[in-house]
Structures are given as structure tokens and as C-alpha cells.
Amino acid sequence: MISKPKGTKDIYGTVAKRWKYVEKVIDEVMEKYHYGYIRTPLFESTELFHRGVGETSDIVTKETYDFLDRGERSMTLRPEGTAGVVRSYIEDKMYGDAIQPVKFYYNGTMYRYERPQAGRERELTQFGCEVLGSDDPAVDAEVISLAAQIYRILGLKNVTIHINSLGDADSRNNYRQALVKYFEPHLDLLCDDCKSRFAKNPLRILDCKVDGESELFENAPKMVDYLNEESKKRFEKVLEYLDILEIPYVVDSKIVRGLDYYNHTVFEFESDINETGSTMAIGGGGCYNQLVSELGGPEVCGVGFGSGMDRLLLALEHEGAQLPVKEDIDLYLLYVNDEEKKYAIYLAQELRMNGFIVEMENMKRSLKAQFKQADRLKAKFTIVLNSAELDEDEVTIKNTRTKEEEKVQIDALIYYLDENLEDDDFMCDCGDECHHHGE
Ligand code: HAM
């Protein structure tokens, strides 16, 4: 037997239905915020991620899937979505478009060679957005509120937004120096990864998963104390706009993000996915004011977020959030002889084309076994096609819940089903504004 690669998943059945529903909500919310859908390639030149995501990030140093194609070009399966979107923006000169800023959203598979565990896949699906061409802090707030709305509409409750500012280049330089001065006498206490981060990108030390909670880290200099006036004002604006939007947040100096391209606002959405009390980032993002120029474009700002579908679904499951996924079908068609079967084939298509979810017998089962199948499929109605009735252009339809049977003229069947199929009986506890109602 050939099994799936480690860190990948097959998604089908009820999980696939939940997945599709979440994707539908993402599409709807993104559309309301006026973000256009973008699909970029699953693989790109390796150089894009080295220059984009950053030489010192864990993602590039340890986690990319690199390969040489048959033309000996070095390619990489995308580990995230931002670099590809920015590459496309530059390549197609979107900075010259009449409509600015340029706003995109995406949803697709990314690849990271990580140690798989719950919520950490090697093939992960990430949705996210990017806004390019505006440095208005209101855009940062918009991007954060967009993600928050998606989580809220899905019914997720225990999510905390952790936000921080990495400031502009000047502020970060000052901070970097302060960190170097602080950690230098304690180098021997740092893990091997942090020792190399110390040399290449000391800010990333704060992202350490090994020692992050230790006293040494708790007492480290805080970025907010090194922000220059301009960066501080910009960060205050973002927070002010979030207040207007009534989006709660926690200012958290430990948020530095694992990718090298950020400055100014950075944020993470934390969910308490597991019982152990530890949290997991279901999303994260921030501003990147130099990424576009580093990749060969003009000096424009970008801001965006990425959110893991696998983690979001885990969080929804963990919180017991009810998603309005349909587990039943409207009608099951049963028959005995070949003439009735031919009619079933025809009728199933007619009704499907009129919007009903219809299944028919296809396993040569006895009538008794067909009824069992109707039960398994949770059919709301059944019709046993019967030649004698068909000659009279009628069928007997049975409501499987009330067990009532009724004779209906075939040309009135669509009307009958429309009248008798109850509206979605799904109820959820998400409050008045809940998107689920009226689905
Ligand atoms: P990131 O923090 O590396 O940011 O990833 C964003 C989200 O993807 C994480 O918060 C997590 O939910 C999910 N994720 C990451 N790795 C895995 C994994 N191995 N398995 C499952 N889920 C995972 C970015 O990728 C940036 N591109 C976000 C961004 C967009 N920043 C600006 N624009």
C-alpha cells in the first residue's frame, strides 16, 4: 500500500463540507472588503523566497521544498503566499494601475518541511490577503478587521489578537543594537538556533520556541521603547482605528514574526486550540515596506495576513462551533424494474437541475436494502417509482420524518418539494448577526 506523505492530508466527507463552508465565508467576506482573488504558481524560482521571505528565516533555512527542474533551474514550492503576490504585482506593473491600493486575497496550498503535529502540516492550506501601494495605518486596521470578521462569522470565540510594532528601519536598528548588547553576555544560555540568529538577525531571537518563556527573555529590551516618534505615532493610529472598529487586541512586544520582511505593524491571532492551555497562531501578518523594492519593484508599502485553514478548522472543532453543513439529501429514488430505473435516471436529473439534492439507486439492491440506503443518506423524501403510477403521470412521495405519504402529479413534483422541504433546520448560537441563518 502506498500511503500519503508525512504531513499531508486527504480531505473528504464531513470535513470537506466544513472546509468548503469556511472557504465560502472567506470568499464572501473578502468580496465585501473588495479584495480581488489571485492565484499565483505553486512553485516559483528559489531566489524569490530567499530574497522575499528572507535568508535568516526558519522557513527558508530549514523548511522549503527545493528542487531542480529538468532545465536545471532551482525551484521552490511556495512556503507562503506573500512573495508570489508581490512578484506578480511587480511583474505585471500593477503599481501603475489606476485603482490603488491593489488589494488581493488568496487561498491555496503552501509547503513547509516542518515536524508534523496537530495543526502543523507539511502541505498546509493558507488563505490570506495583501494590500499593496498604501502606507495608511487604516489599511493595517482593515486587514486585521477582515481576518477578525472571518473568524467571528464562523463562530470562533477564543481568539486573541496580539499586536506589536517593529517600527521603521531606524527604530529597528536602534532596537537591534539594544538586543545585541543585552544578549551578548548571555550567549552561552541561548539555544543553537538563537546563537546563529544573534549573528544574523537578533530580533528573531525573541521568536525562540525553546527559551521564549525564560526570565532572560522576559527582561529583554522591548521594541516599543525603541520606536522613534514617527513609528510610535503610526502604531498609535493603528490601535486607534482598531478601537473604532471595536476590535480588542493585546499589545505584545514578543510578536516579531518568523519572516524577515516585516516592519511597523505585526500581529498574530492566537487560539487556545489544545487542552494543555498552550495557544496556536491561526493567523498572522503585518506590514512590509521594503519587500516590493527588494524584489525589484518601486518603493511601495504592503500589508497582509495569512491564516492556516487546518488550524482554523481545528480551532472551530475545539470550540464546538456549529457550521451549517448539509448532511442530508432531499430525495432518494427507489425502483424495482428496468422501466422504473430509466424513469429514475430521467427524473433525478430533472430535479437536480431544479435545485434539489437527489440520489438514486445504483447498486442493484433489493427494495428493502434501498430503504436502508435512503436512511443512511438521511433522505428527507423517498419515492418508490412504480410503473403503474408512472402510466398515470404520478408518484407516491414519502416524508421520511413524518412517515406521511402523498400521491403527487409528476408535473407538480417540483412545486411539492419546494413547498414541503423545510428551510434549513440548522440553528446556531452565533447571535442575531449570524451569517449562518438564512443559508
Ligand atoms: P506565517 O505566520 O508564516 O505568515 O503563516 C501564517 C499562518 O499560516 C500561521 O499563523 C498558521 O496559521 C498557518 N501555518 C503556518 N505554517 C503552518 C503549518 N506548517 N501547518 C499549518 N498551518 C500553518 C505568512 O505566511 C505570511 N505570508 C503572512 C502574511 C501575509 N504577512 C503579510 N502578508
GROMACS .gro file of C-alpha atoms and ligand atoms in nm:
model
  472
    1MET     CA    1   0.000   0.000   0.000
    2ILE     CA    2   0.128   0.345  -0.084
    3SER     CA    3   0.047   0.593   0.191
    4LYS     CA    4   0.028   0.969   0.177
    5PRO     CA    5   0.345   1.166   0.252
    6LYS     CA    6   0.403   1.268   0.613
    7GLY     CA    7   0.240   1.600   0.698
    8THR     CA    8  -0.025   1.582   0.426
    9LYS     CA    9  -0.396   1.510   0.449
   10ASP     CA   10  -0.680   1.373   0.242
   11ILE     CA   11  -0.985   1.587   0.298
   12TYR     CA   12  -1.325   1.438   0.224
   13GLY     CA   13  -1.665   1.363   0.375
   14THR     CA   14  -1.794   1.590   0.652
   15VAL     CA   15  -1.451   1.752   0.696
   16ALA     CA   16  -1.456   1.852   0.329
   17LYS     CA   17  -1.803   2.002   0.376
   18ARG     CA   18  -1.681   2.207   0.672
   19TRP     CA   19  -1.380   2.310   0.469
   20LYS     CA   20  -1.596   2.423   0.174
   21TYR     CA   21  -1.823   2.619   0.404
   22VAL     CA   22  -1.526   2.802   0.558
   23GLU     CA   23  -1.397   2.880   0.209
   24LYS     CA   24  -1.737   3.019   0.114
   25VAL     CA   25  -1.734   3.253   0.413
   26ILE     CA   26  -1.378   3.363   0.326
   27ASP     CA   27  -1.483   3.441  -0.032
   28GLU     CA   28  -1.788   3.637   0.082
   29VAL     CA   29  -1.605   3.845   0.341
   30MET     CA   30  -1.311   3.914   0.108
   31GLU     CA   31  -1.556   4.030  -0.158
   32LYS     CA   32  -1.725   4.270   0.085
   33TYR     CA   33  -1.391   4.424   0.170
   34HIS     CA   34  -1.331   4.445  -0.205
   35TYR     CA   35  -1.028   4.217  -0.232
   36GLY     CA   36  -0.979   4.051  -0.571
   37TYR     CA   37  -0.894   3.681  -0.588
   38ILE     CA   38  -0.543   3.596  -0.708
   39ARG     CA   39  -0.387   3.260  -0.791
   40THR     CA   40  -0.012   3.251  -0.822
   41PRO     CA   41   0.202   2.946  -0.906
   42LEU     CA   42   0.260   2.669  -0.654
   43PHE     CA   43   0.629   2.685  -0.737
   44GLU     CA   44   0.849   2.984  -0.802
   45SER     CA   45   1.220   3.048  -0.852
   46THR     CA   46   1.402   2.964  -0.530
   47GLU     CA   47   1.553   3.311  -0.537
   48LEU     CA   48   1.213   3.473  -0.484
   49PHE     CA   49   1.176   3.320  -0.139
   50HIS     CA   50   1.538   3.378  -0.044
   51ARG     CA   51   1.509   3.744  -0.128
   52GLY     CA   52   1.145   3.773  -0.020
   53VAL     CA   53   1.085   3.564   0.291
   54GLY     CA   54   1.447   3.615   0.398
   55GLU     CA   55   1.775   3.425   0.425
   56THR     CA   56   1.759   3.411   0.804
   57SER     CA   57   1.402   3.295   0.849
   58ASP     CA   58   1.346   2.935   0.963
   59ILE     CA   59   1.118   2.890   0.666
   60VAL     CA   60   1.396   2.948   0.416
   61THR     CA   61   1.687   2.800   0.609
   62LYS     CA   62   1.517   2.476   0.711
   63GLU     CA   63   1.172   2.433   0.567
   64THR     CA   64   1.150   2.484   0.193
   65TYR     CA   65   1.091   2.211  -0.060
   66ASP     CA   66   1.353   2.291  -0.325
   67PHE     CA   67   1.411   2.103  -0.647
   68LEU     CA   68   1.593   2.138  -0.975
   69ASP     CA   69   1.360   2.119  -1.272
   70ARG     CA   70   1.460   1.936  -1.589
   71GLY     CA   71   1.620   2.254  -1.717
   72GLU     CA   72   1.842   2.262  -1.404
   73ARG     CA   73   1.664   2.569  -1.266
   74SER     CA   74   1.629   2.586  -0.890
   75MET     CA   75   1.261   2.595  -0.796
   76THR     CA   76   1.083   2.605  -0.461
   77LEU     CA   77   0.732   2.501  -0.364
   78ARG     CA   78   0.585   2.816  -0.215
   79PRO     CA   79   0.608   2.820   0.167
   80GLU     CA   80   0.373   3.121   0.192
   81GLY     CA   81   0.165   3.348  -0.027
   82THR     CA   82   0.305   3.699   0.007
   83ALA     CA   83   0.622   3.666  -0.203
   84GLY     CA   84   0.432   3.527  -0.505
   85VAL     CA   85   0.168   3.801  -0.489
   86VAL     CA   86   0.436   4.070  -0.468
   87ARG     CA   87   0.627   3.909  -0.756
   88SER     CA   88   0.311   3.919  -0.968
   89TYR     CA   89   0.239   4.280  -0.867
   90ILE     CA   90   0.586   4.384  -0.982
   91GLU     CA   91   0.596   4.166  -1.294
   92ASP     CA   92   0.261   4.299  -1.419
   93LYS     CA   93   0.346   4.656  -1.311
   94MET     CA   94   0.028   4.683  -1.106
   95TYR     CA   95   0.178   4.980  -0.925
   96GLY     CA   96   0.084   5.172  -1.240
   97ASP     CA   97  -0.284   5.071  -1.227
   98ALA     CA   98  -0.543   5.347  -1.197
   99ILE     CA   99  -0.705   5.186  -0.894
  100GLN     CA  100  -0.482   5.199  -0.588
  101PRO     CA  101  -0.413   5.040  -0.349
  102VAL     CA  102  -0.410   4.699  -0.512
  103LYS     CA  103  -0.599   4.451  -0.293
  104PHE     CA  104  -0.573   4.074  -0.334
  105TYR     CA  105  -0.675   3.763  -0.149
  106TYR     CA  106  -0.571   3.405  -0.197
  107ASN     CA  107  -0.639   3.058  -0.066
  108GLY     CA  108  -0.414   2.769  -0.154
  109THR     CA  109  -0.162   2.509  -0.055
  110MET     CA  110   0.180   2.603   0.074
  111TYR     CA  111   0.466   2.370   0.161
  112ARG     CA  112   0.691   2.375   0.464
  113TYR     CA  113   0.919   2.092   0.571
  114GLU     CA  114   0.824   2.108   0.938
  115ARG     CA  115   0.787   1.840   1.202
  116PRO     CA  116   0.421   1.744   1.157
  117GLN     CA  117   0.183   1.756   1.452
  118ALA     CA  118  -0.176   1.866   1.511
  119GLY     CA  119  -0.212   2.194   1.322
  120ARG     CA  120   0.134   2.173   1.170
  121GLU     CA  121   0.130   2.025   0.824
  122ARG     CA  122   0.392   1.997   0.552
  123GLU     CA  123   0.127   2.067   0.292
  124LEU     CA  124  -0.080   2.339   0.453
  125THR     CA  125  -0.363   2.543   0.313
  126GLN     CA  126  -0.342   2.910   0.382
  127PHE     CA  127  -0.577   3.189   0.296
  128GLY     CA  128  -0.473   3.548   0.324
  129CYS     CA  129  -0.471   3.892   0.171
  130GLU     CA  130  -0.225   4.156   0.063
  131VAL     CA  131  -0.276   4.529   0.010
  132LEU     CA  132  -0.007   4.699  -0.196
  133GLY     CA  133   0.052   5.066  -0.254
  134SER     CA  134  -0.076   5.240   0.060
  135ASP     CA  135   0.104   5.320   0.383
  136ASP     CA  136  -0.213   5.439   0.557
  137PRO     CA  137  -0.236   5.274   0.902
  138ALA     CA  138  -0.611   5.241   0.834
  139VAL     CA  139  -0.520   4.966   0.588
  140ASP     CA  140  -0.343   4.774   0.866
  141ALA     CA  141  -0.661   4.802   1.072
  142GLU     CA  142  -0.871   4.694   0.774
  143VAL     CA  143  -0.660   4.383   0.719
  144ILE     CA  144  -0.681   4.289   1.088
  145SER     CA  145  -1.055   4.350   1.097
  146LEU     CA  146  -1.103   4.145   0.783
  147ALA     CA  147  -0.943   3.840   0.944
  148ALA     CA  148  -1.130   3.905   1.269
  149GLN     CA  149  -1.462   3.919   1.080
  150ILE     CA  150  -1.399   3.585   0.911
  151TYR     CA  151  -1.326   3.420   1.247
  152ARG     CA  152  -1.626   3.588   1.409
  153ILE     CA  153  -1.871   3.492   1.135
  154LEU     CA  154  -1.753   3.134   1.158
  155GLY     CA  155  -1.840   3.144   1.525
  156LEU     CA  156  -1.487   3.133   1.668
  157LYS     CA  157  -1.479   3.296   2.008
  158ASN     CA  158  -1.149   3.235   2.182
  159VAL     CA  159  -0.915   3.425   1.956
  160THR     CA  160  -0.686   3.696   2.085
  161ILE     CA  161  -0.516   3.946   1.862
  162HIS     CA  162  -0.156   4.010   1.965
  163ILE     CA  163  -0.017   4.320   1.803
  164ASN     CA  164   0.319   4.491   1.804
  165SER     CA  165   0.515   4.741   1.602
  166LEU     CA  166   0.862   4.674   1.469
  167GLY     CA  167   0.889   5.039   1.368
  168ASP     CA  168   1.077   5.178   1.071
  169ALA     CA  169   1.433   5.090   0.973
  170ASP     CA  170   1.581   5.345   1.217
  171SER     CA  171   1.381   5.223   1.513
  172ARG     CA  172   1.467   4.866   1.432
  173ASN     CA  173   1.838   4.941   1.406
  174ASN     CA  174   1.833   5.101   1.749
  175TYR     CA  175   1.643   4.808   1.887
  176ARG     CA  176   1.874   4.557   1.723
  177GLN     CA  177   2.171   4.723   1.890
  178ALA     CA  178   1.996   4.714   2.227
  179LEU     CA  179   1.921   4.344   2.184
  180VAL     CA  180   2.279   4.263   2.085
  181LYS     CA  181   2.405   4.448   2.391
  182TYR     CA  182   2.156   4.266   2.613
  183PHE     CA  183   2.207   3.911   2.484
  184GLU     CA  184   2.583   3.927   2.421
  185PRO     CA  185   2.689   3.846   2.781
  186HIS     CA  186   2.439   3.555   2.788
  187LEU     CA  187   2.519   3.389   2.458
  188ASP     CA  188   2.602   3.058   2.623
  189LEU     CA  189   2.244   3.042   2.759
  190LEU     CA  190   2.091   3.060   2.412
  191CYS     CA  191   1.994   2.759   2.203
  192ASP     CA  192   2.199   2.683   1.890
  193ASP     CA  193   1.938   2.839   1.661
  194CYS     CA  194   1.942   3.161   1.862
  195LYS     CA  195   2.320   3.173   1.857
  196SER     CA  196   2.307   3.186   1.479
  197ARG     CA  197   2.012   3.430   1.489
  198PHE     CA  198   2.221   3.651   1.716
  199ALA     CA  199   2.476   3.690   1.439
  200LYS     CA  200   2.227   3.726   1.150
  201ASN     CA  201   1.904   3.874   1.282
  202PRO     CA  202   1.892   3.926   1.660
  203LEU     CA  203   1.522   4.024   1.653
  204ARG     CA  204   1.435   3.669   1.563
  205ILE     CA  205   1.578   3.552   1.897
  206LEU     CA  206   1.255   3.677   2.053
  207ASP     CA  207   1.066   3.427   1.839
  208CYS     CA  208   1.252   3.138   2.008
  209LYS     CA  209   1.029   2.839   2.076
  210VAL     CA  210   1.283   2.684   2.315
  211ASP     CA  211   1.366   2.962   2.561
  212GLY     CA  212   1.094   3.213   2.478
  213GLU     CA  213   0.938   3.195   2.824
  214SER     CA  214   1.260   3.222   3.028
  215GLU     CA  215   1.347   3.514   3.257
  216LEU     CA  216   1.627   3.621   3.026
  217PHE     CA  217   1.367   3.669   2.753
  218GLU     CA  218   1.110   3.829   2.980
  219ASN     CA  219   1.360   4.100   3.077
  220ALA     CA  220   1.487   4.166   2.726
  221PRO     CA  221   1.450   4.521   2.590
  222LYS     CA  222   1.106   4.587   2.441
  223MET     CA  223   1.059   4.714   2.088
  224VAL     CA  224   0.802   4.976   2.194
  225ASP     CA  225   1.072   5.155   2.392
  226TYR     CA  226   1.284   5.194   2.080
  227LEU     CA  227   1.022   5.322   1.838
  228ASN     CA  228   1.101   5.670   1.709
  229GLU     CA  229   0.830   5.937   1.722
  230GLU     CA  230   0.702   5.872   1.373
  231SER     CA  231   0.678   5.496   1.419
  232LYS     CA  232   0.513   5.541   1.756
  233LYS     CA  233   0.251   5.775   1.608
  234ARG     CA  234   0.182   5.535   1.326
  235PHE     CA  235   0.131   5.246   1.569
  236GLU     CA  236  -0.100   5.459   1.784
  237LYS     CA  237  -0.311   5.531   1.474
  238VAL     CA  238  -0.347   5.159   1.402
  239LEU     CA  239  -0.461   5.099   1.760
  240GLU     CA  240  -0.700   5.395   1.744
  241TYR     CA  241  -0.859   5.259   1.427
  242LEU     CA  242  -0.894   4.915   1.584
  243ASP     CA  243  -1.069   5.082   1.878
  244ILE     CA  244  -1.312   5.249   1.635
  245LEU     CA  245  -1.378   4.907   1.485
  246GLU     CA  246  -1.428   4.770   1.837
  247ILE     CA  247  -1.169   4.504   1.779
  248PRO     CA  248  -0.998   4.403   2.104
  249TYR     CA  249  -0.623   4.341   2.099
  250VAL     CA  250  -0.327   4.289   2.327
  251VAL     CA  251  -0.010   4.486   2.262
  252ASP     CA  252   0.256   4.217   2.284
  253SER     CA  253   0.624   4.302   2.246
  254LYS     CA  254   0.714   3.939   2.185
  255ILE     CA  255   0.546   3.934   1.843
  256VAL     CA  256   0.831   3.968   1.594
  257ARG     CA  257   0.706   3.718   1.331
  258GLY     CA  258   0.904   3.442   1.168
  259LEU     CA  259   0.958   3.602   0.830
  260ASP     CA  260   1.219   3.869   0.765
  261TYR     CA  261   1.013   4.113   0.559
  262TYR     CA  262   0.815   4.294   0.827
  263ASN     CA  263   0.829   4.643   0.971
  264HIS     CA  264   0.580   4.862   1.155
  265THR     CA  265   0.263   4.671   1.245
  266VAL     CA  266   0.288   4.297   1.309
  267PHE     CA  267   0.013   4.082   1.455
  268GLU     CA  268  -0.092   3.728   1.532
  269PHE     CA  269  -0.430   3.570   1.602
  270GLU     CA  270  -0.390   3.325   1.888
  271SER     CA  271  -0.640   3.050   1.959
  272ASP     CA  272  -0.637   2.816   2.258
  273ILE     CA  273  -0.665   2.511   2.036
  274ASN     CA  274  -0.535   2.246   2.272
  275GLU     CA  275  -0.635   2.140   2.620
  276THR     CA  276  -0.283   2.189   2.754
  277GLY     CA  277  -0.353   2.560   2.767
  278SER     CA  278  -0.094   2.645   2.505
  279THR     CA  279  -0.207   2.862   2.220
  280MET     CA  280  -0.155   2.835   1.850
  281ALA     CA  281  -0.140   3.106   1.586
  282ILE     CA  282  -0.431   3.060   1.349
  283GLY     CA  283  -0.320   3.364   1.155
  284GLY     CA  284  -0.059   3.632   1.138
  285GLY     CA  285   0.070   3.913   0.927
  286GLY     CA  286   0.188   4.269   0.916
  287CYS     CA  287   0.340   4.548   0.711
  288TYR     CA  288   0.630   4.512   0.476
  289ASN     CA  289   0.763   4.840   0.347
  290GLN     CA  290   1.073   4.717   0.172
  291LEU     CA  291   0.971   4.384   0.025
  292VAL     CA  292   0.846   4.529  -0.304
  293SER     CA  293   1.165   4.726  -0.368
  294GLU     CA  294   1.381   4.434  -0.255
  295LEU     CA  295   1.216   4.221  -0.520
  296GLY     CA  296   1.284   4.482  -0.789
  297GLY     CA  297   0.970   4.698  -0.770
  298PRO     CA  298   0.919   5.057  -0.662
  299GLU     CA  299   0.920   5.177  -0.301
  300VAL     CA  300   0.564   5.094  -0.202
  301CYS     CA  301   0.424   4.958   0.119
  302GLY     CA  302   0.240   4.634   0.163
  303VAL     CA  303   0.035   4.482   0.440
  304GLY     CA  304  -0.140   4.150   0.469
  305PHE     CA  305  -0.210   3.839   0.670
  306GLY     CA  306  -0.205   3.464   0.624
  307SER     CA  307  -0.419   3.214   0.811
  308GLY     CA  308  -0.391   2.837   0.824
  309MET     CA  309  -0.708   2.656   0.717
  310ASP     CA  310  -0.606   2.341   0.903
  311ARG     CA  311  -0.558   2.536   1.225
  312LEU     CA  312  -0.876   2.736   1.178
  313LEU     CA  313  -1.077   2.416   1.136
  314LEU     CA  314  -0.906   2.263   1.439
  315ALA     CA  315  -0.994   2.571   1.643
  316LEU     CA  316  -1.357   2.561   1.527
  317GLU     CA  317  -1.376   2.195   1.619
  318HIS     CA  318  -1.209   2.256   1.953
  319GLU     CA  319  -1.465   2.525   2.038
  320GLY     CA  320  -1.750   2.305   1.915
  321ALA     CA  321  -1.854   2.573   1.665
  322GLN     CA  322  -2.153   2.457   1.462
  323LEU     CA  323  -2.110   2.504   1.090
  324PRO     CA  324  -2.419   2.478   0.870
  325VAL     CA  325  -2.300   2.186   0.663
  326LYS     CA  326  -2.564   1.976   0.496
  327GLU     CA  327  -2.553   1.612   0.598
  328ASP     CA  328  -2.876   1.501   0.435
  329ILE     CA  329  -3.027   1.483   0.088
  330ASP     CA  330  -3.368   1.598  -0.034
  331LEU     CA  331  -3.486   1.290  -0.215
  332TYR     CA  332  -3.393   0.929  -0.280
  333LEU     CA  333  -3.538   0.749  -0.581
  334LEU     CA  334  -3.606   0.377  -0.546
  335TYR     CA  335  -3.726   0.132  -0.811
  336VAL     CA  336  -3.761  -0.235  -0.893
  337ASN     CA  337  -3.777  -0.291  -1.270
  338ASP     CA  338  -3.584  -0.158  -1.564
  339GLU     CA  339  -3.857   0.077  -1.690
  340GLU     CA  340  -3.876   0.241  -1.347
  341LYS     CA  341  -3.497   0.267  -1.340
  342LYS     CA  342  -3.499   0.453  -1.675
  343TYR     CA  343  -3.751   0.695  -1.531
  344ALA     CA  344  -3.541   0.737  -1.218
  345ILE     CA  345  -3.241   0.833  -1.433
  346TYR     CA  346  -3.450   1.096  -1.609
  347LEU     CA  347  -3.628   1.228  -1.301
  348ALA     CA  348  -3.312   1.252  -1.090
  349GLN     CA  349  -3.156   1.482  -1.349
  350GLU     CA  350  -3.472   1.694  -1.385
  351LEU     CA  351  -3.496   1.751  -1.012
  352ARG     CA  352  -3.123   1.813  -0.971
  353MET     CA  353  -3.141   2.078  -1.241
  354ASN     CA  354  -3.421   2.239  -1.043
  355GLY     CA  355  -3.204   2.273  -0.737
  356PHE     CA  356  -3.278   1.962  -0.531
  357ILE     CA  357  -3.022   1.719  -0.393
  358VAL     CA  358  -3.127   1.387  -0.538
  359GLU     CA  359  -2.975   1.040  -0.523
  360MET     CA  360  -3.096   0.724  -0.690
  361GLU     CA  361  -3.037   0.354  -0.651
  362ASN     CA  362  -2.729   0.234  -0.838
  363MET     CA  363  -2.627  -0.087  -0.662
  364LYS     CA  364  -2.892  -0.336  -0.780
  365ARG     CA  365  -3.020  -0.367  -0.422
  366SER     CA  366  -3.344  -0.524  -0.306
  367LEU     CA  367  -3.618  -0.275  -0.224
  368LYS     CA  368  -3.560  -0.338   0.146
  369ALA     CA  369  -3.189  -0.262   0.110
  370GLN     CA  370  -3.275   0.050  -0.093
  371PHE     CA  371  -3.480   0.181   0.201
  372LYS     CA  372  -3.181   0.118   0.427
  373GLN     CA  373  -2.968   0.320   0.189
  374ALA     CA  374  -3.223   0.605   0.196
  375ASP     CA  375  -3.187   0.602   0.576
  376ARG     CA  376  -2.808   0.612   0.560
  377LEU     CA  377  -2.826   0.906   0.322
  378LYS     CA  378  -3.070   1.082   0.556
  379ALA     CA  379  -3.308   1.139   0.264
  380LYS     CA  380  -3.588   1.379   0.360
  381PHE     CA  381  -3.819   1.226   0.100
  382THR     CA  382  -3.832   0.897  -0.087
  383ILE     CA  383  -4.019   0.795  -0.399
  384VAL     CA  384  -4.059   0.431  -0.500
  385LEU     CA  385  -4.108   0.461  -0.872
  386ASN     CA  386  -4.388   0.237  -0.977
  387SER     CA  387  -4.476   0.157  -1.342
  388ALA     CA  388  -4.850   0.161  -1.281
  389GLU     CA  389  -4.834   0.506  -1.122
  390LEU     CA  390  -4.594   0.636  -1.385
  391ASP     CA  391  -4.850   0.543  -1.651
  392GLU     CA  392  -5.085   0.784  -1.472
  393ASP     CA  393  -4.809   1.051  -1.455
  394GLU     CA  394  -4.798   1.035  -1.079
  395VAL     CA  395  -4.573   0.917  -0.796
  396THR     CA  396  -4.613   0.848  -0.426
  397ILE     CA  397  -4.377   1.056  -0.223
  398LYS     CA  398  -4.298   0.979   0.140
  399ASN     CA  399  -4.181   1.220   0.404
  400THR     CA  400  -3.929   1.009   0.596
  401ARG     CA  401  -3.966   1.211   0.916
  402THR     CA  402  -4.347   1.217   0.946
  403LYS     CA  403  -4.384   0.888   0.751
  404GLU     CA  404  -4.674   1.052   0.564
  405GLU     CA  405  -4.726   0.951   0.204
  406GLU     CA  406  -4.890   1.153  -0.070
  407LYS     CA  407  -4.976   1.097  -0.433
  408VAL     CA  408  -4.839   1.380  -0.646
  409GLN     CA  409  -4.870   1.453  -1.016
  410ILE     CA  410  -4.522   1.441  -1.171
  411ASP     CA  411  -4.555   1.788  -1.320
  412ALA     CA  412  -4.636   1.920  -0.972
  413LEU     CA  413  -4.343   1.744  -0.805
  414ILE     CA  414  -4.107   2.042  -0.813
  415TYR     CA  415  -4.373   2.263  -0.658
  416TYR     CA  416  -4.448   1.995  -0.397
  417LEU     CA  417  -4.083   1.961  -0.297
  418ASP     CA  418  -4.039   2.337  -0.284
  419GLU     CA  419  -4.337   2.367  -0.053
  420ASN     CA  420  -4.253   2.076   0.170
  421LEU     CA  421  -3.879   2.090   0.213
  422GLU     CA  422  -3.835   2.278   0.534
  423ASP     CA  423  -3.593   2.564   0.535
  424ASP     CA  424  -3.260   2.470   0.673
  425ASP     CA  425  -3.335   2.345   1.021
  426PHE     CA  426  -2.985   2.435   1.127
  427MET     CA  427  -2.974   2.663   1.428
  428CYS     CA  428  -2.661   2.811   1.567
  429ASP     CA  429  -2.574   3.016   1.870
  430CYS     CA  430  -2.378   3.287   1.697
  431GLY     CA  431  -2.619   3.568   1.772
  432ASP     CA  432  -2.851   3.786   1.566
  433GLU     CA  433  -2.600   3.890   1.307
  434CYS     CA  434  -2.510   3.533   1.239
  435HIS     CA  435  -2.433   3.466   0.880
  436HIS     CA  436  -2.547   3.106   0.907
  437HIS     CA  437  -2.915   3.193   0.925
  438GLY     CA  438  -3.099   3.209   0.601
  439GLU     CA  439  -2.840   2.996   0.427
  440HAM     P1  440   0.303   3.280   0.879
  440HAM     O1  441   0.289   3.330   1.017
  440HAM     O2  442   0.429   3.209   0.845
  440HAM     O3  443   0.284   3.406   0.784
  440HAM     O4  444   0.182   3.187   0.843
  440HAM     C1  445   0.050   3.232   0.857
  440HAM     C2  446  -0.037   3.125   0.919
  440HAM     O5  447  -0.028   3.005   0.843
  440HAM     C3  448   0.004   3.081   1.059
  440HAM     O6  449  -0.047   3.171   1.155
  440HAM     C4  450  -0.062   2.946   1.068
  440HAM     O7  451  -0.199   2.959   1.099
  440HAM     C5  452  -0.050   2.893   0.928
  440HAM     N1  453   0.062   2.799   0.917
  440HAM     C6  454   0.192   2.828   0.904
  440HAM     N2  455   0.265   2.715   0.897
  440HAM     C7  456   0.178   2.611   0.907
  440HAM     C8  457   0.190   2.468   0.904
  440HAM     N3  458   0.307   2.409   0.890
  440HAM     N4  459   0.077   2.394   0.917
  440HAM     C9  460  -0.044   2.454   0.931
  440HAM     N5  461  -0.060   2.588   0.933
  440HAM    C10  462   0.048   2.666   0.921
  440HAM    C11  463   0.288   3.405   0.649
  440HAM     O8  464   0.292   3.303   0.583
  440HAM    C12  465   0.279   3.541   0.586
  440HAM     N6  466   0.286   3.523   0.440
  440HAM    C13  467   0.154   3.614   0.627
  440HAM    C14  468   0.148   3.749   0.566
  440HAM    C15  469   0.075   3.787   0.461
  440HAM     N7  470   0.214   3.854   0.606
  440HAM    C16  471   0.185   3.957   0.529
  440HAM     N8  472   0.103   3.917   0.438
   0.00000   0.00000   0.00000
